[in-house]
């Protein structure tokens, strides 16, 4: 098991804090032990009892009684005058009343019991200072050890996860944008790993999209520019007006194509850079569909609209859903053979808008990339039908903003079946 530096740093910091706290508690106890008279109850009781006994004898017999008590209790006690105590221990600030005062000196203590009315002091000691019970000390040590073990098993998974996260971040910084962090052992670190993975995936997608966009733009620009360059060369050598007019028209067509490409690129770039303000509202989707179907229907286009409900309420941005639906209808008209079928479904949870055409359909391989920018199917959906492959990419973005999806399947009409699906109730966050 490889223990990382971050683990040791965190673990030893916590252990050191608890060790320092324990030491400070010991120091506090030692500093206050001389005033903790209750810790010497036995010695105090002996002094008080002996003082009370001396009061029943003449003062001349006190010394003998103290010596007898020494032998009986096997304790060093003596009776001296107050002046003697002050000369012996000038720095002692004992209380000159009936209370017992403790003098603490390293491992020994001395107790003083003043007898104020006779200007005498009964001294017990020096004797060994009482210590804390060993059981209490052992329990404290065991508690600290147990706490250390608990902290070890708590901190170790966190440290291991942080090391993995640091390594992945380092690899990401060196250009490995596909790096992912494995699932965390600690629930405390898992949200950070999820956020990192989401960020890394987002950045990787942006970089890949940027590469694809750069390649696609260069390809799209190269073709009309090459045609224009060739037309200009022919135009220079043209001898008659008819030839000149022909190639001027070609150049004009290429310029319009470039202008259209630039406009679509600006729209797609605006959608790709950041999500615009989405104004969600609970509206009837059927009204939107009815309006668009009526707008696209004509003598050349047959559109069947199927919906079993009079109203289909859902939360959505009318502007963007209308745009996505319009793009699908435009594709159906462009690539179909004059027949479209539109369906609107809702189960109370999901709202689905379906557009089917009777065109040549979409190959299975192309279905995987049809919603990518600049994707075009060369055979049935080639450049001759117009477009730059950005319309469906924009549709996919709109559905992503609605927490929904855009998919394509095979239609029973023989062509493509595009499905837009999103939650009826908008999901925030």
Coordinates of C-alpha atoms in Angstrom, one line a residue:
X1 CA 0.0 0.0 0.0
X2 CA 1.6 3.2 -1.2
X3 CA 0.9 6.0 1.3
X4 CA 1.0 9.5 -0.3
X5 CA 2.6 12.6 1.0
X6 CA -0.8 14.3 1.4
X7 CA -2.0 11.4 3.5
X8 CA 0.9 11.7 5.9
X9 CA 0.6 15.4 6.1
X10 CA -3.0 15.4 6.9
X11 CA -2.8 12.4 9.3
X12 CA 0.2 13.6 11.3
X13 CA -1.3 17.1 11.5
X14 CA -4.4 15.7 13.1
X15 CA -2.5 13.4 15.4
X16 CA -0.1 16.2 16.4
X17 CA -3.1 18.4 17.2
X18 CA -4.5 15.8 19.6
X19 CA -1.0 15.2 21.1
X20 CA -0.5 18.9 21.7
X21 CA -4.0 19.1 23.3
X22 CA -3.2 16.2 25.6
X23 CA 0.1 17.8 26.6
X24 CA -1.6 21.1 27.3
X25 CA -4.1 19.4 29.5
X26 CA -1.3 17.8 31.5
X27 CA 0.5 21.1 31.9
X28 CA -2.7 22.8 33.0
X29 CA -3.3 20.1 35.6
X30 CA 0.3 20.4 36.9
X31 CA 0.1 24.2 37.1
X32 CA -3.1 24.0 39.2
X33 CA -2.3 21.0 41.3
X34 CA -0.8 23.0 44.2
X35 CA -4.1 24.8 44.5
X36 CA -6.2 21.7 44.1
X37 CA -6.6 21.0 47.8
X38 CA -9.2 18.4 47.1
X39 CA -6.5 16.2 45.5
X40 CA -4.9 15.8 48.9
X41 CA -8.0 15.1 51.0
X42 CA -6.2 12.4 53.0
X43 CA -3.3 14.7 54.0
X44 CA -5.7 17.5 54.7
X45 CA -7.8 15.4 56.9
X46 CA -4.8 14.3 59.0
X47 CA -3.8 17.9 59.5
X48 CA -7.2 19.1 60.5
X49 CA -7.8 16.2 62.9
X50 CA -4.4 16.7 64.5
X51 CA -5.1 20.4 64.9
X52 CA -8.4 19.7 66.6
X53 CA -6.8 17.2 68.9
X54 CA -4.0 19.7 69.9
X55 CA -6.6 22.2 70.9
X56 CA -7.7 19.9 73.8
X57 CA -4.1 19.9 75.2
X58 CA -2.0 22.6 76.7
X59 CA 0.3 24.3 74.1
X60 CA 3.3 23.0 76.0
X61 CA 2.3 19.4 75.1
X62 CA 1.8 20.0 71.4
X63 CA 5.2 19.1 70.2
X64 CA 5.1 15.8 71.9
X65 CA 1.7 15.1 70.5
X66 CA 2.9 15.9 66.9
X67 CA 5.9 13.6 67.4
X68 CA 3.6 10.8 68.5
X69 CA 1.4 11.4 65.5
X70 CA 4.5 11.1 63.2
X71 CA 5.1 7.7 64.5
X72 CA 1.5 6.6 64.5
X73 CA 0.7 7.8 60.9
X74 CA 4.3 7.4 59.6
X75 CA 4.1 10.9 58.2
X76 CA 6.7 13.7 58.5
X77 CA 4.9 16.4 60.5
X78 CA 6.2 19.3 62.6
X79 CA 4.9 22.2 64.5
X80 CA 6.8 25.5 64.0
X81 CA 6.1 29.2 64.5
X82 CA 4.9 31.4 61.7
X83 CA 8.1 33.4 61.7
X84 CA 10.1 30.2 61.1
X85 CA 8.1 29.3 58.1
X86 CA 8.5 32.7 56.5
X87 CA 12.3 32.5 57.1
X88 CA 12.5 29.0 55.7
X89 CA 10.4 29.7 52.6
X90 CA 10.3 33.4 52.0
X91 CA 8.6 33.0 48.7
X92 CA 5.8 31.0 50.1
X93 CA 2.5 32.8 50.0
X94 CA 0.4 30.6 52.2
X95 CA -2.9 31.8 53.6
X96 CA -2.6 32.8 57.3
X97 CA -5.9 31.5 58.4
X98 CA -7.4 28.1 59.2
X99 CA -7.2 26.8 55.6
X100 CA -4.7 24.2 54.4
X101 CA -2.2 25.5 51.8
X102 CA -0.2 23.1 49.5
X103 CA 3.3 23.8 48.5
X104 CA 4.3 22.0 45.3
X105 CA 7.9 21.2 44.5
X106 CA 8.5 18.9 41.5
X107 CA 7.4 15.5 42.7
X108 CA 7.0 16.4 46.4
X109 CA 4.4 18.4 48.2
X110 CA 4.3 20.1 51.6
X111 CA 1.0 21.1 53.4
X112 CA 0.8 24.0 55.8
X113 CA -2.1 24.4 58.3
X114 CA -1.8 27.7 60.1
X115 CA -3.1 27.9 63.7
X116 CA -3.6 31.7 63.7
X117 CA -4.6 32.2 67.3
X118 CA -1.3 30.6 68.6
X119 CA 0.8 31.9 65.7
X120 CA 1.8 28.3 64.9
X121 CA 1.9 26.4 61.7
X122 CA 1.4 22.6 61.5
X123 CA 3.5 21.3 58.5
X124 CA 3.1 17.9 56.8
X125 CA 5.8 16.9 54.4
X126 CA 7.5 16.9 52.2
X127 CA 5.8 13.8 50.9
X128 CA 5.4 12.3 47.5
X129 CA 2.8 14.1 45.4
X130 CA -0.3 12.0 44.6
X131 CA -0.6 11.1 40.9
X132 CA -3.6 10.5 38.7
X133 CA -5.0 7.0 38.8
X134 CA -3.3 4.8 36.3
X135 CA -6.6 3.5 35.1
X136 CA -7.7 6.9 34.0
X137 CA -4.4 7.6 32.3
X138 CA -4.5 4.3 30.5
X139 CA -8.1 5.0 29.3
X140 CA -7.0 8.3 28.0
X141 CA -4.1 6.8 26.1
X142 CA -6.3 4.1 24.7
X143 CA -8.9 6.7 23.6
X144 CA -6.2 8.7 21.8
X145 CA -4.9 5.5 20.1
X146 CA -8.5 4.5 19.1
X147 CA -9.1 7.9 17.8
X148 CA -5.9 7.8 15.8
X149 CA -7.0 4.5 14.2
X150 CA -10.4 5.9 13.3
X151 CA -8.8 9.0 11.8
X152 CA -6.4 6.7 9.8
X153 CA -9.2 4.8 8.2
X154 CA -11.1 8.0 7.6
X155 CA -8.3 10.0 6.2
X156 CA -6.6 7.3 4.1
X157 CA -9.4 7.0 1.4
X158 CA -9.6 10.8 1.2
X159 CA -5.9 11.1 0.7
X160 CA -5.8 8.3 -1.9
X161 CA -8.6 9.9 -3.8
X162 CA -7.0 13.4 -3.7
X163 CA -3.7 11.8 -5.0
X164 CA -5.6 10.3 -7.9
X165 CA -7.3 13.6 -8.6
X166 CA -4.0 15.5 -8.4
X167 CA -2.4 13.0 -10.9
X168 CA -5.3 13.3 -13.3
X169 CA -5.2 17.1 -13.1
X170 CA -1.5 17.0 -13.8
X171 CA -2.0 14.7 -16.8
X172 CA -4.8 17.0 -18.0
X173 CA -2.4 20.0 -17.6
X174 CA 0.1 18.2 -19.9
X175 CA -2.4 17.8 -22.7
X176 CA -4.1 14.5 -22.0
X177 CA -7.6 15.9 -22.4
X178 CA -9.3 12.5 -22.4
X179 CA -8.2 11.7 -18.9
X180 CA -10.8 10.6 -16.4
X181 CA -10.7 10.0 -12.6
X182 CA -11.9 6.6 -11.4
X183 CA -14.7 6.3 -8.9
X184 CA -13.6 7.6 -5.4
X185 CA -13.3 5.5 -2.4
X186 CA -14.6 8.3 -0.2
X187 CA -18.0 9.9 -0.6
X188 CA -16.5 13.2 0.4
X189 CA -14.3 13.4 -2.6
X190 CA -16.6 11.8 -5.2
X191 CA -18.4 15.2 -6.0
X192 CA -15.0 16.8 -6.7
X193 CA -14.1 13.9 -9.0
X194 CA -17.5 14.1 -10.8
X195 CA -17.0 17.8 -11.3
X196 CA -13.5 17.2 -12.6
X197 CA -14.6 14.5 -15.0
X198 CA -17.4 16.8 -16.3
X199 CA -15.0 19.7 -16.7
X200 CA -12.5 17.5 -18.5
X201 CA -15.1 16.0 -20.8
X202 CA -16.5 19.5 -21.6
X203 CA -13.1 20.9 -22.4
X204 CA -12.2 17.8 -24.5
X205 CA -15.4 18.1 -26.4
X206 CA -14.8 21.8 -27.0
X207 CA -11.3 21.1 -28.3
X208 CA -12.5 18.3 -30.6
X209 CA -15.3 20.5 -31.8
X210 CA -12.8 23.3 -32.4
X211 CA -10.6 20.9 -34.5
X212 CA -13.5 19.6 -36.5
X213 CA -14.8 23.1 -37.0
X214 CA -11.4 24.3 -38.2
X215 CA -11.1 21.4 -40.6
X216 CA -14.6 21.7 -41.8
X217 CA -14.4 25.5 -42.4
X218 CA -11.2 25.1 -44.3
X219 CA -12.7 22.5 -46.5
X220 CA -15.9 24.4 -47.0
X221 CA -14.1 27.6 -47.9
X222 CA -11.6 25.9 -50.2
X223 CA -14.2 24.6 -52.7
X224 CA -15.9 28.0 -53.6
X225 CA -12.6 29.8 -53.4
X226 CA -11.1 27.4 -55.9
X227 CA -14.0 27.7 -58.2
X228 CA -13.9 31.5 -58.0
X229 CA -10.1 31.5 -58.7
X230 CA -10.7 29.3 -61.8
X231 CA -13.5 31.5 -63.0
X232 CA -11.4 34.6 -62.6
X233 CA -8.6 33.0 -64.7
X234 CA -11.1 32.1 -67.4
X235 CA -12.7 35.6 -67.1
X236 CA -9.4 37.3 -67.9
X237 CA -9.0 35.4 -71.1
X238 CA -12.7 35.6 -72.2
X239 CA -13.2 37.1 -75.7
X240 CA -17.0 37.5 -75.7
X241 CA -19.6 38.9 -73.4
X242 CA -21.5 35.7 -73.1
X243 CA -18.5 33.9 -71.6
X244 CA -17.8 36.8 -69.2
X245 CA -21.4 36.9 -68.0
X246 CA -21.3 33.1 -67.5
X247 CA -18.3 33.2 -65.2
X248 CA -19.4 36.4 -63.4
X249 CA -22.5 34.5 -62.5
X250 CA -20.4 31.6 -61.2
X251 CA -18.3 33.9 -59.1
X252 CA -21.5 35.6 -57.8
X253 CA -22.9 32.2 -56.8
X254 CA -19.7 31.3 -55.0
X255 CA -19.7 34.6 -53.1
X256 CA -23.3 34.0 -52.0
X257 CA -22.3 30.5 -50.9
X258 CA -19.4 31.9 -48.8
X259 CA -21.8 34.5 -47.3
X260 CA -24.3 31.8 -46.4
X261 CA -21.5 29.7 -44.8
X262 CA -20.3 32.6 -42.8
X263 CA -23.8 33.4 -41.5
X264 CA -24.4 29.8 -40.5
X265 CA -20.9 29.7 -38.8
X266 CA -21.8 32.8 -36.8
X267 CA -25.0 31.2 -35.6
X268 CA -23.4 27.9 -34.7
X269 CA -20.5 29.7 -33.0
X270 CA -22.9 31.7 -30.9
X271 CA -24.7 28.5 -29.9
X272 CA -21.4 26.6 -29.2
X273 CA -19.7 29.3 -27.1
X274 CA -22.4 29.6 -24.4
X275 CA -26.0 28.8 -23.7
X276 CA -28.3 31.7 -24.4
X277 CA -31.1 32.8 -22.1
X278 CA -33.8 30.1 -22.3
X279 CA -37.2 31.4 -21.4
X280 CA -39.1 28.4 -20.2
X281 CA -42.9 28.7 -20.1
X282 CA -45.8 26.2 -19.9
X283 CA -47.4 26.4 -23.3
X284 CA -49.4 24.2 -25.7
X285 CA -47.0 22.5 -28.1
X286 CA -49.8 21.6 -30.4
X287 CA -50.4 25.2 -31.3
X288 CA -46.8 25.6 -32.3
X289 CA -46.9 22.4 -34.4
X290 CA -50.2 23.4 -36.1
X291 CA -48.7 26.7 -37.2
X292 CA -45.5 25.3 -38.6
X293 CA -47.4 22.5 -40.4
X294 CA -49.7 25.0 -42.0
X295 CA -46.7 27.1 -43.1
X296 CA -44.9 24.3 -44.8
X297 CA -47.9 22.6 -46.4
X298 CA -48.4 23.3 -50.2
X299 CA -49.5 21.7 -53.4
X300 CA -46.1 20.0 -53.7
X301 CA -45.8 18.9 -50.1
X302 CA -48.2 16.6 -48.3
X303 CA -47.9 16.7 -44.5
X304 CA -49.9 14.4 -42.2
X305 CA -50.2 15.5 -38.6
X306 CA -51.1 13.0 -35.9
X307 CA -51.9 13.9 -32.3
X308 CA -54.5 12.2 -30.1
X309 CA -54.7 15.1 -27.7
X310 CA -56.4 18.4 -28.1
X311 CA -53.7 20.2 -26.1
X312 CA -50.2 19.1 -25.2
X313 CA -48.8 21.2 -22.3
X314 CA -45.1 21.3 -21.6
X315 CA -42.4 23.7 -20.4
X316 CA -40.2 24.9 -23.2
X317 CA -38.7 27.9 -25.0
X318 CA -41.1 28.6 -27.9
X319 CA -38.5 30.4 -30.0
X320 CA -35.9 27.6 -29.9
X321 CA -38.3 24.6 -30.1
X322 CA -40.0 26.4 -33.1
X323 CA -36.5 26.7 -34.7
X324 CA -35.6 23.1 -34.1
X325 CA -39.0 21.9 -35.5
X326 CA -38.6 24.2 -38.5
X327 CA -35.2 22.8 -39.2
X328 CA -36.6 19.2 -39.2
X329 CA -39.4 20.3 -41.5
X330 CA -37.0 22.0 -43.8
X331 CA -34.8 18.9 -44.0
X332 CA -37.9 16.7 -44.7
X333 CA -39.0 19.0 -47.5
X334 CA -35.5 19.1 -48.9
X335 CA -34.5 15.4 -48.8
X336 CA -38.0 13.8 -48.9
X337 CA -40.2 13.1 -52.0
X338 CA -43.1 15.3 -51.2
X339 CA -44.6 13.4 -48.2
X340 CA -44.1 14.2 -44.5
X341 CA -45.6 12.8 -41.4
X342 CA -45.6 14.8 -38.1
X343 CA -46.5 13.2 -34.8
X344 CA -46.9 14.8 -31.4
X345 CA -46.9 12.6 -28.3
X346 CA -46.9 13.1 -24.5
X347 CA -47.2 10.7 -21.6
X348 CA -47.1 13.4 -18.9
X349 CA -43.4 12.9 -18.4
X350 CA -41.8 13.4 -21.8
X351 CA -43.0 15.3 -24.8
X352 CA -42.0 13.9 -28.2
X353 CA -42.1 15.7 -31.6
X354 CA -41.5 13.4 -34.6
X355 CA -40.9 14.3 -38.2
X356 CA -40.7 11.5 -40.9
X357 CA -40.1 11.7 -44.6
X358 CA -40.3 9.4 -47.6
X359 CA -36.8 10.2 -48.9
X360 CA -33.8 7.8 -49.3
X361 CA -33.3 7.7 -45.5
X362 CA -30.0 7.7 -43.5
X363 CA -27.4 4.9 -43.4
X364 CA -26.7 3.4 -40.0
X365 CA -23.1 4.6 -40.0
X366 CA -24.2 8.1 -40.7
X367 CA -26.8 8.1 -37.9
X368 CA -24.0 8.3 -35.4
X369 CA -22.6 11.6 -36.7
X370 CA -25.6 13.2 -38.3
X371 CA -26.0 15.7 -35.4
X372 CA -22.4 16.7 -35.6
X373 CA -21.4 20.0 -37.2
X374 CA -20.6 19.9 -40.9
X375 CA -21.8 16.3 -41.2
X376 CA -23.4 15.6 -44.6
X377 CA -24.3 12.4 -46.3
X378 CA -22.6 12.6 -49.7
X379 CA -24.9 10.3 -51.6
X380 CA -28.4 11.4 -50.8
X381 CA -27.8 14.5 -48.8
X382 CA -25.0 16.0 -50.6
X383 CA -24.0 19.6 -51.4
X384 CA -26.3 19.7 -54.4
X385 CA -29.3 19.9 -52.0
X386 CA -27.8 22.8 -50.1
X387 CA -26.8 23.4 -46.5
X388 CA -23.5 23.0 -44.7
X389 CA -24.4 20.4 -42.1
X390 CA -25.1 22.8 -39.3
X391 CA -28.8 22.7 -39.0
X392 CA -29.1 19.4 -37.2
X393 CA -26.1 20.4 -35.0
X394 CA -28.1 23.4 -33.9
X395 CA -31.2 21.2 -33.3
X396 CA -29.1 18.9 -31.0
X397 CA -27.9 22.0 -29.0
X398 CA -31.4 23.2 -28.5
X399 CA -32.6 19.9 -27.2
X400 CA -29.6 19.7 -24.9
X401 CA -30.6 23.0 -23.4
X402 CA -34.0 21.6 -22.8
X403 CA -32.5 18.5 -21.0
X404 CA -33.8 16.5 -23.9
X405 CA -32.4 14.6 -26.9
X406 CA -32.5 14.5 -30.7
X407 CA -32.4 11.1 -32.4
X408 CA -32.9 9.6 -35.8
X409 CA -34.4 6.3 -36.9
X410 CA -35.7 4.6 -40.0
X411 CA -39.2 5.6 -40.9
X412 CA -42.0 3.3 -42.1
X413 CA -42.4 5.8 -45.0
X414 CA -39.0 4.7 -46.2
X415 CA -37.0 7.8 -45.2
X416 CA -35.7 9.2 -42.0
X417 CA -37.5 9.6 -38.7
X418 CA -36.3 12.4 -36.5
X419 CA -37.4 12.5 -32.9
X420 CA -37.2 15.5 -30.5
X421 CA -37.9 14.6 -26.9
X422 CA -37.7 16.7 -23.7
X423 CA -39.2 16.6 -20.2
X424 CA -42.7 18.1 -19.8
X425 CA -41.6 19.7 -16.5
X426 CA -38.4 21.7 -16.8
X427 CA -35.5 20.3 -14.8
X428 CA -33.5 23.0 -13.1
X429 CA -29.8 22.7 -12.1

